Amino acid sequence: MTAEGVARRATIREVAEAAGVSRSTASRALTGHGYVAPQVRDRVRAVAHDLGYVPDATARHLRRQASQSIGVLLSDLNNPFYAGLAAGISQQARKRRYTMMLADDGGSSGLEAEAAETFVALRVAGVIVTPVSAELGAYLSRQRIPVVEVDRQFSAGACDAVLVDNGSAAQRVTQRLIEIGHRRIALVIDEMHWTTGRDRLAGYRSAFAAAGLPLDESLVVTAGWDVEAARVEIRALLTRPDPPTAVFAANNVLAEAAFRTAAELGLAVPGRLSLVSFDDVPWMSMVTPGVTAVRQDTVALGEAAVSQLMERIQSPLAPVRTVLLSASLVERGSTAPPS
Amino acid sequence: MTAEGVARRATIREVAEAAGVSRSTASRALTGHGYVAPQVRDRVRAVAHDLGYVPDATARHLRRQASQSIGVLLSDLNNPFYAGLAAGISQQARKRRYTMMLADDGGSSGLEAEAAETFVALRVAGVIVTPVSAELGAYLSRQRIPVVEVDRQFSAGACDAVLVDNGSAAQRVTQRLIEIGHRRIALVIDEMHWTTGRDRLAGYRSAFAAAGLPLDESLVVTAGWDVEAARVEIRALLTRPDPPTAVFAANNVLAEAAFRTAAELGLAVPGRLSLVSFDDVPWMSMVTPGVTAVRQDTVALGEAAVSQLMERIQSPLAPVRTVLLSASLVERGSTAPPS
DNA sequence: CCTCCCTATGGGATCGATCCCACATCGGCG
DNA sequence: CGCCGATGTGGGATCGATCCCATAGGGAGG
């Protein structure tokens, strides 16, 4: 009954004609801006409803020069960390009546550039990104599009960021391992130039420094992003003549690699090897023993990113801000004093 | 150097003026449609590049009455199944130069309606949805927007769908349990009105029928969507005087509930209880023993949905089609003959 | 009684890109 | 020499919604 069998979608002009008013009046009636007689307003709205009229967001955007959507660029939706981030952003964006254009690069900066241009073309109100370089931030700033970097920071001072306090969390978890008696604690990390890696490494170091203990630099292993390569590195680490008694994996992918490798080598956890992870994902609470992990609230992270972006859209000239969210330590069975 | 310190973003008019040509010529030079002298074309393109010109997709869309973006509505990004689906859709959409507007309802049909209207407002070229009712399909069809239902089907005959062959897969996995000697096989299912539930139930039944075995209807447990309620149901099932020797969980959330409940009750898997899951997610290969599961290729599912949507956009009047993808059975340690 | 303001409404321009159509130029051919 | 077609280019309308501005009617106050 509503808009049944209509060849084309109704426009505001058709609504206006059907209601016997001008486009201007119809617009005022529908948007609620400006003078309209109450009865005219109701009639126009009724007609619009009957015709199944839905205003064209593109046309509105073009005229108003302000869009109601944000661009979101994440690394990898198959990783629960980023998926949770997307979920948080999505919830919060919807609450604020924004739509979300989502893209995921596979950590590739070529796709990052492509996505950036798409966002500019769509004239999004702002962009949230887990960056892989400083380029996206610089490019979008030049195009006058607000950017919030989330999880990682590449453009400190140039654009807002919402991060987890990687340093303190890494220090805390390392300190915990030291407290229960570990001295040979390996850090398996993706890389050390991004803020995530750098800060987690720094936290790990400062735990040793605070405890006044020497640090065996050979226990810091850079495993990169390739899972297979990481497993080879970890296997080499665990089969050394002087193996670590605990492994601190700097992200969930590396924790998985460490967990599987320990199982393959028949190293009992936590009997022969303690394991902790930065980033808590579902499997860590499913396995026996559970894996002790630093829990980042991804949904809160996403929500904070949206909030920060909205503030930036409101006040383009406000000072740049970096928001730090704290992480919590979830202790499970994978940690015990060394034997 | 490029567009540095420009107050406003460059428009095609500014590019045209800077290149000393008309808007029309600039448009032809940039889009490649129509006659342009090669040297003029190159000059215009060079100028556009220097000005950091990015065409306004909204304006283009308004004029062409055809958008380059698709709407995607999924249930829950925190569930790896939907996240994988999103990843597949995203990849394939990018390949075809489409952008993706993503929304997730929490399985709520109120949000479904809201999202539908947003998609209409944005005049997306098409929509991919994991539906929770037939309403979205009906509404968008009335608005002449192509819809592809994915994973579940509510609008059979009215719009395209891309589904997993739930029936065969469920039959196969049930048959496998019967082969190794199980007779009391419980099916723990979310609900039975959606196609996913209905077809999985049907597959389960037909395995019994094919084997000429009677089916104890009391072993079919409808656990709904609430995780806590599901755990209560499963606990009741497993503590019956005549408990099942195997549990077939119809989705990954229920499998998690079953796995945890079995652990709480101290039921050895697979010694006392065999467990199989429909839907393979990461933790199932991390735990010991691994969980035997029906593996749905979520990425392929997402890609197929995009392909189907693109065909529909090309040929709006082609007959409606339902694409069925097969699933594979991944046998792990959670299944063994009953003791 | 006239002016002024308030309430309502309509006309037309505008946002940025596209594209139809008109027109201009030039070479070739009858 | 004139006409035609091929090659290029520019003007103006258009997509749909918004919003400034003009205008009209009516009531109140001087």
Short mmCIF file of N, CA and C (backbone and C1' of nucleotides) in Angstrom, two decimals, chain B residues 8 12 23-24 53 56 60 63, chain C residues 15-22:
data_model
loop_
_atom_site.label_atom_id
_atom_site.label_comp_id
_atom_site.label_asym_id
_atom_site.label_seq_id
_atom_site.Cartn_x
_atom_site.Cartn_y
_atom_site.Cartn_z
N ARG B 8 39.50 25.97 1.25
CA ARG B 8 38.46 25.03 0.86
C ARG B 8 39.05 23.95 -0.04
N ILE B 12 35.85 20.95 -9.27
CA ILE B 12 36.21 20.80 -10.67
C ILE B 12 36.25 22.16 -11.37
N ARG B 23 34.40 23.73 -17.35
CA ARG B 23 34.09 22.60 -16.48
C ARG B 23 33.85 21.34 -17.31
N SER B 24 33.15 21.51 -18.41
CA SER B 24 32.83 20.35 -19.25
C SER B 24 34.09 19.65 -19.70
N TYR B 53 42.99 17.64 -6.08
CA TYR B 53 41.56 17.50 -6.37
C TYR B 53 41.09 16.05 -6.22
N ASP B 56 33.97 14.90 -5.82
CA ASP B 56 32.99 14.70 -4.76
C ASP B 56 32.03 13.58 -5.15
N ARG B 60 28.62 13.47 -7.67
CA ARG B 60 28.61 12.55 -8.81
C ARG B 60 27.43 11.59 -8.70
N ARG B 63 24.11 13.30 -9.47
CA ARG B 63 23.89 13.52 -10.89
C ARG B 63 23.66 12.21 -11.64
P DC C 15 27.52 27.63 -4.62
"O5'" DC C 15 27.73 26.13 -4.11
"C5'" DC C 15 27.57 25.78 -2.75
"C4'" DC C 15 27.39 24.29 -2.65
"C3'" DC C 15 28.27 23.52 -3.63
"O3'" DC C 15 29.44 23.10 -2.96
"C1'" DC C 15 26.00 22.67 -3.57
P DG C 16 30.84 23.29 -3.72
"O5'" DG C 16 30.84 22.07 -4.73
"C5'" DG C 16 31.01 20.76 -4.24
"C4'" DG C 16 30.84 19.77 -5.37
"C3'" DG C 16 31.81 19.98 -6.54
"O3'" DG C 16 32.44 18.73 -6.77
"C1'" DG C 16 29.59 19.83 -7.34
P DA C 17 33.51 18.52 -7.91
"O5'" DA C 17 32.67 17.70 -8.96
"C5'" DA C 17 32.17 16.43 -8.57
"C4'" DA C 17 31.20 15.91 -9.60
"C3'" DA C 17 31.78 15.68 -10.98
"O3'" DA C 17 31.56 14.32 -11.32
"C1'" DA C 17 29.74 16.92 -11.11
P DT C 18 32.10 13.70 -12.65
"O5'" DT C 18 30.81 13.79 -13.59
"C5'" DT C 18 29.62 13.18 -13.15
"C4'" DT C 18 28.49 13.46 -14.11
"C3'" DT C 18 28.81 13.13 -15.58
"O3'" DT C 18 27.75 12.31 -16.04
"C1'" DT C 18 27.87 15.29 -15.40
P DC C 19 27.94 11.31 -17.24
"O5'" DC C 19 26.97 11.93 -18.34
"C5'" DC C 19 25.72 12.47 -17.95
"C4'" DC C 19 25.19 13.38 -19.05
"C3'" DC C 19 25.75 13.06 -20.44
"O3'" DC C 19 24.72 13.31 -21.37
"C1'" DC C 19 26.18 15.29 -19.94
P DC C 20 24.46 12.27 -22.57
"O5'" DC C 20 23.31 13.01 -23.39
"C5'" DC C 20 22.19 13.54 -22.71
"C4'" DC C 20 21.87 14.94 -23.22
"C3'" DC C 20 21.91 15.08 -24.74
"O3'" DC C 20 20.72 15.72 -25.18
"C1'" DC C 20 23.25 16.76 -23.75
P DC C 21 20.33 15.63 -26.74
"O5'" DC C 21 20.77 17.07 -27.27
"C5'" DC C 21 20.34 18.22 -26.54
"C4'" DC C 21 21.18 19.41 -26.91
"C3'" DC C 21 21.43 19.59 -28.43
"O3'" DC C 21 21.04 20.90 -28.79
"C1'" DC C 21 23.45 19.84 -27.21
P DA C 22 20.81 21.22 -30.33
"O5'" DA C 22 21.66 22.56 -30.45
"C5'" DA C 22 21.63 23.50 -29.38
"C4'" DA C 22 22.89 24.33 -29.42
"C3'" DA C 22 23.29 24.79 -30.83
"O3'" DA C 22 23.68 26.14 -30.77
"C1'" DA C 22 25.10 23.66 -29.82
#
